[in-house]
Coordinates of C-alpha atoms in Angstrom, one line a residue:
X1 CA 25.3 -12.7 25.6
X2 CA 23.2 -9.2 24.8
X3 CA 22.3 -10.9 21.6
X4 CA 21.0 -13.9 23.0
X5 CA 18.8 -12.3 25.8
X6 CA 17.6 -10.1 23.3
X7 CA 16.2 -13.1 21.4
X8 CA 15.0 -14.5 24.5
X9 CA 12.8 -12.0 25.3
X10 CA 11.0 -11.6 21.9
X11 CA 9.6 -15.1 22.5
X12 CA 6.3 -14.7 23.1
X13 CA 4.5 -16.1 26.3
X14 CA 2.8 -19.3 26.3
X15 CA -1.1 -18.5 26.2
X16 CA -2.8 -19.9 29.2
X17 CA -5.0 -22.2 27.6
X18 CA -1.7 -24.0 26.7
X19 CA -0.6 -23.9 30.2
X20 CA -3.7 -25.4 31.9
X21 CA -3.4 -28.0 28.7
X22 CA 0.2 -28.6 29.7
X23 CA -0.9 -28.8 33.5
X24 CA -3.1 -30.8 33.2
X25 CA -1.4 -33.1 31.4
X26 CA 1.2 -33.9 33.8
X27 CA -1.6 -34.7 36.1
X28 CA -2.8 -37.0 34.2
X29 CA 0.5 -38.9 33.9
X30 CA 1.1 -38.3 37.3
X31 CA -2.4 -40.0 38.0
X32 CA -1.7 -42.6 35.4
X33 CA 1.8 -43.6 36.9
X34 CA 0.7 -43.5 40.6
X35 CA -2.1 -46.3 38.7
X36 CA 0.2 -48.0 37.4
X37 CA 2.6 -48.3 40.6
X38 CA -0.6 -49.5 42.9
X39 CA -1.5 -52.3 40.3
X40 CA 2.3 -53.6 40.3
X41 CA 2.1 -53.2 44.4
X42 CA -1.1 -55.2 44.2
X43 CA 0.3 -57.9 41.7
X44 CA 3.2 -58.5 43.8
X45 CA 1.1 -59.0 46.7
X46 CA -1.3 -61.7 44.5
X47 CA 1.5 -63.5 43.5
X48 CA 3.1 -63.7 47.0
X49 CA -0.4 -64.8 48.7
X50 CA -0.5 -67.6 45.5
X51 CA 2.6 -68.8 46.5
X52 CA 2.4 -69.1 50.2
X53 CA -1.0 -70.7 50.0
X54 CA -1.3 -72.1 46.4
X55 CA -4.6 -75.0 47.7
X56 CA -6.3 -72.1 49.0
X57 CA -9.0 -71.4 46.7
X58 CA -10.3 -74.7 47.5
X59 CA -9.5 -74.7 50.8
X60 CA -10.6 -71.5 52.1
X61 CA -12.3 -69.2 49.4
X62 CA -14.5 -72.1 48.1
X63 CA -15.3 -73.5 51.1
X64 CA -16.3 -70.0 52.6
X65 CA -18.5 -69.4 49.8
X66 CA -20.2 -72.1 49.3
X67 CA -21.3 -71.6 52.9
X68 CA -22.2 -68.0 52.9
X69 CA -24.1 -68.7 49.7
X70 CA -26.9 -70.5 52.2
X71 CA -27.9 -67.4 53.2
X72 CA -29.4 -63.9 51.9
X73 CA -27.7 -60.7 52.2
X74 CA -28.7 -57.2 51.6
X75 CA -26.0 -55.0 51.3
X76 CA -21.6 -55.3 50.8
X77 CA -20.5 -52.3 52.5
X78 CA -16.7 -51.4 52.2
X79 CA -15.2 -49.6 55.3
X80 CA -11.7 -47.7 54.9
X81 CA -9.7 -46.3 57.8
X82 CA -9.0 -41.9 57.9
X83 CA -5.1 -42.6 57.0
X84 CA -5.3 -45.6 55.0
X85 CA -2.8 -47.5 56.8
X86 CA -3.9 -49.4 59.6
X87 CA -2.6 -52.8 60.1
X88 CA -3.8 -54.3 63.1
X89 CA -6.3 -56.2 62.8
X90 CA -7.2 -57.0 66.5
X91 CA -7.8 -53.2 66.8
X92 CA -10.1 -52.9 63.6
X93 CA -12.4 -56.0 65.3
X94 CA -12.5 -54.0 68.3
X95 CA -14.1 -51.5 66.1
X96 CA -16.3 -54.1 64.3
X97 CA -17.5 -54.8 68.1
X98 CA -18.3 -51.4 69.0
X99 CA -19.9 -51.2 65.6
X100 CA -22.4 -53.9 66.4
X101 CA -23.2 -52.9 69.4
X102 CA -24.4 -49.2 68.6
X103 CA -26.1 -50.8 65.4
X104 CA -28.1 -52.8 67.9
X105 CA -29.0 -50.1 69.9
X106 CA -30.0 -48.3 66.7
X107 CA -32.4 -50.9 65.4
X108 CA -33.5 -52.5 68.9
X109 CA -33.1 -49.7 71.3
X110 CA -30.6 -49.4 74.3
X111 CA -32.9 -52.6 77.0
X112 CA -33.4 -54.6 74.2
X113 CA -30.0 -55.0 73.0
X114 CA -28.8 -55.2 76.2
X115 CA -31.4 -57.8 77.5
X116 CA -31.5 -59.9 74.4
X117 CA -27.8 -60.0 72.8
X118 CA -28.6 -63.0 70.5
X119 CA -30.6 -61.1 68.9
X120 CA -28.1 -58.5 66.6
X121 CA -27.9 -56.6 63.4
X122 CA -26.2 -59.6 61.0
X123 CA -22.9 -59.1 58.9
X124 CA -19.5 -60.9 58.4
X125 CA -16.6 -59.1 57.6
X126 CA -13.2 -59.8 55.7
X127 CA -10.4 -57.6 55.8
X128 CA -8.2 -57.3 53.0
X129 CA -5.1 -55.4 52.2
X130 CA -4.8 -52.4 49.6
X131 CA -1.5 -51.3 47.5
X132 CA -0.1 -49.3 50.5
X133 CA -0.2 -52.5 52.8
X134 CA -2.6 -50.8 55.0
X135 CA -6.3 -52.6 55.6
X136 CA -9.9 -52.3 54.3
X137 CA -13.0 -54.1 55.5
X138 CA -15.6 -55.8 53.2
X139 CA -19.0 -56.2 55.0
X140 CA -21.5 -58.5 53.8
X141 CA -24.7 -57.5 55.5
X142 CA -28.3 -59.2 56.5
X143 CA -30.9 -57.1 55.9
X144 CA -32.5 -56.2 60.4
X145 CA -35.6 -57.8 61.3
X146 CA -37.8 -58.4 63.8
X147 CA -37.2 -61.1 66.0
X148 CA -39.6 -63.1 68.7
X149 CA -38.2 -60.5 71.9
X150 CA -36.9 -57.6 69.8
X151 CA -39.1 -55.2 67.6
X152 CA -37.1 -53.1 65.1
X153 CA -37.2 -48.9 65.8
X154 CA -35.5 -48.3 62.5
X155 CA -36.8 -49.5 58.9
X156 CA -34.4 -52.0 57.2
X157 CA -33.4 -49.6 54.1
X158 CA -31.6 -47.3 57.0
X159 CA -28.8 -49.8 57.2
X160 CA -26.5 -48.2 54.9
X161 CA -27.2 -44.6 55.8
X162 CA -26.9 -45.6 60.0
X163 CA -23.8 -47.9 59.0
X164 CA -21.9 -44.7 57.3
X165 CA -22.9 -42.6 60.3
X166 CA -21.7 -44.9 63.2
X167 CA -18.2 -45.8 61.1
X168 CA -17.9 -42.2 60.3
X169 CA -17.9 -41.5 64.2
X170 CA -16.3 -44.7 65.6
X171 CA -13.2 -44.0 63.4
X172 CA -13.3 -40.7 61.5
X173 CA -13.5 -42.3 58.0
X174 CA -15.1 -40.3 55.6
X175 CA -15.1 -43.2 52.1
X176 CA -17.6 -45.7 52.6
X177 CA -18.4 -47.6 49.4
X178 CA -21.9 -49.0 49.6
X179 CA -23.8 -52.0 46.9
X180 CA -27.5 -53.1 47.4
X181 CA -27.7 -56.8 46.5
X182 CA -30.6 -57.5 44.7
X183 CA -30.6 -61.3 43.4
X184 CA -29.0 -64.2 43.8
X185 CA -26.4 -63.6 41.0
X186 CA -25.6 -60.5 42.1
X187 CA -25.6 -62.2 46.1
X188 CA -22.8 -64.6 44.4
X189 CA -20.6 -62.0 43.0
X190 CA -20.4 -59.8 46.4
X191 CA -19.6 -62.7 48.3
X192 CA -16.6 -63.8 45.5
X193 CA -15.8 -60.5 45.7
X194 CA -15.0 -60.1 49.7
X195 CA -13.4 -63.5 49.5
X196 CA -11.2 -62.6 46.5
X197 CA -7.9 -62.3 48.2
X198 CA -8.1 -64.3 51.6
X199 CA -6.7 -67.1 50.2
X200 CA -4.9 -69.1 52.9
X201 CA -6.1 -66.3 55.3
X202 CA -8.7 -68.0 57.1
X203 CA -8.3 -65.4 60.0
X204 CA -8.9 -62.2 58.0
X205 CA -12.6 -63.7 58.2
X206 CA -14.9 -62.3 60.7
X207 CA -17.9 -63.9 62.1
X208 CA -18.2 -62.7 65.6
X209 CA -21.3 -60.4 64.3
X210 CA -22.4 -63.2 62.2
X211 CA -26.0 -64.3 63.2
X212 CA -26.8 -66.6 60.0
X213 CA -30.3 -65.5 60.0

């Protein structure tokens, strides 16, 4: 036993170039596994929605899109929750609606929003689930303009910035991922990409902000 501790203690020490090497390895397949485990998550959840609603991309995604593709959009903004896992969607469009509302006030001041309500900041929204079950919101927006009552007091490239700021207080979310849309391929592949997984979902589409300008 004297021997063998003896022997034991000439090793020398690792050098700690080869312990940050080693460290940071095992983050990286601790990165690469949590990856992994998401995708699977998110597979099983495509192959579940295909099966419960296997006519769905020409019932609902097609039929949405070739609608939406009528009009012009300036922006997809993607809105996340603090924690990640917020399911209920009724709450969320409650947020949606409070979102609106301030925008309004933002681009057409406090009387005019209030006096002319038709007259709105113009984006639909489709919820969608991530690996942990939880929700995200894809935002297709118009870009604001001037209408025949309202005047805008912000300029139209401050969407994204006053969008970010409002969410930020509204819910506390900090990620906001946001995409200018810049031609009419581009204005395609946004709105497949919002629609991707609704599928059957026709509900997880939301139009109440929706003023089809």
């Amino acid at each position: 036993m004297t021997l063998r501790k003896k022997n034991l203690s000439r090793i020398p020490p690792l050098k700690p170039n080869i312990v940050a090497e080693l460290l940071q390895k095992e983050v990286q397949d601790k990165l690469h596994a949590d990856h992994c485990r998401q995708n699977a998550k998110l597979n099983t959840i495509e192959a579940k929605l295909k099966l419960l609603y296997p006519i769905s991309k020409t019932v609902v995604k097609e039929k949405y899109r070739d609608w939406l593709l009528k009009y012009v959009f300036c922006s997809m903004i993607t809105l996340t929750l603090p924690d990640g896992s917020a399911r209920n969607q009724l709450a969320l469009e409650k947020k949606l609606s409070i979102l609106t509302k301030r925008l309004n006030k933002k681009f057409f001041g406090q009387q005019a929003a209030a006096k002319y309500p038709d007259n709105t900041v113009s984006f639909i929204a489709v919820f969608e689930e991530h690996a942990t079950g939880g929700l995200h919101i894809h935002t297709l927006f118009q870009a604001p303009r001037d209408t025949e009552f309202c005047k805008l007091k912000l300029s139209p490239d401050k969407l994204e910035p006053t969008v970010h700021s409002l969410w930020n207080k509204i819910t506390g979310a900090q990620q906001i991922d946001e995409k200018s849309i810049d031609d009419a391929t581009t204005n395609r592949a946004k709105i497949e990409y919002c629609l991707k997984r609704t599928y059957g979902r026709d509900d997880r589409v939301y139009f109440d902000s929706f003023a089809q300008h």
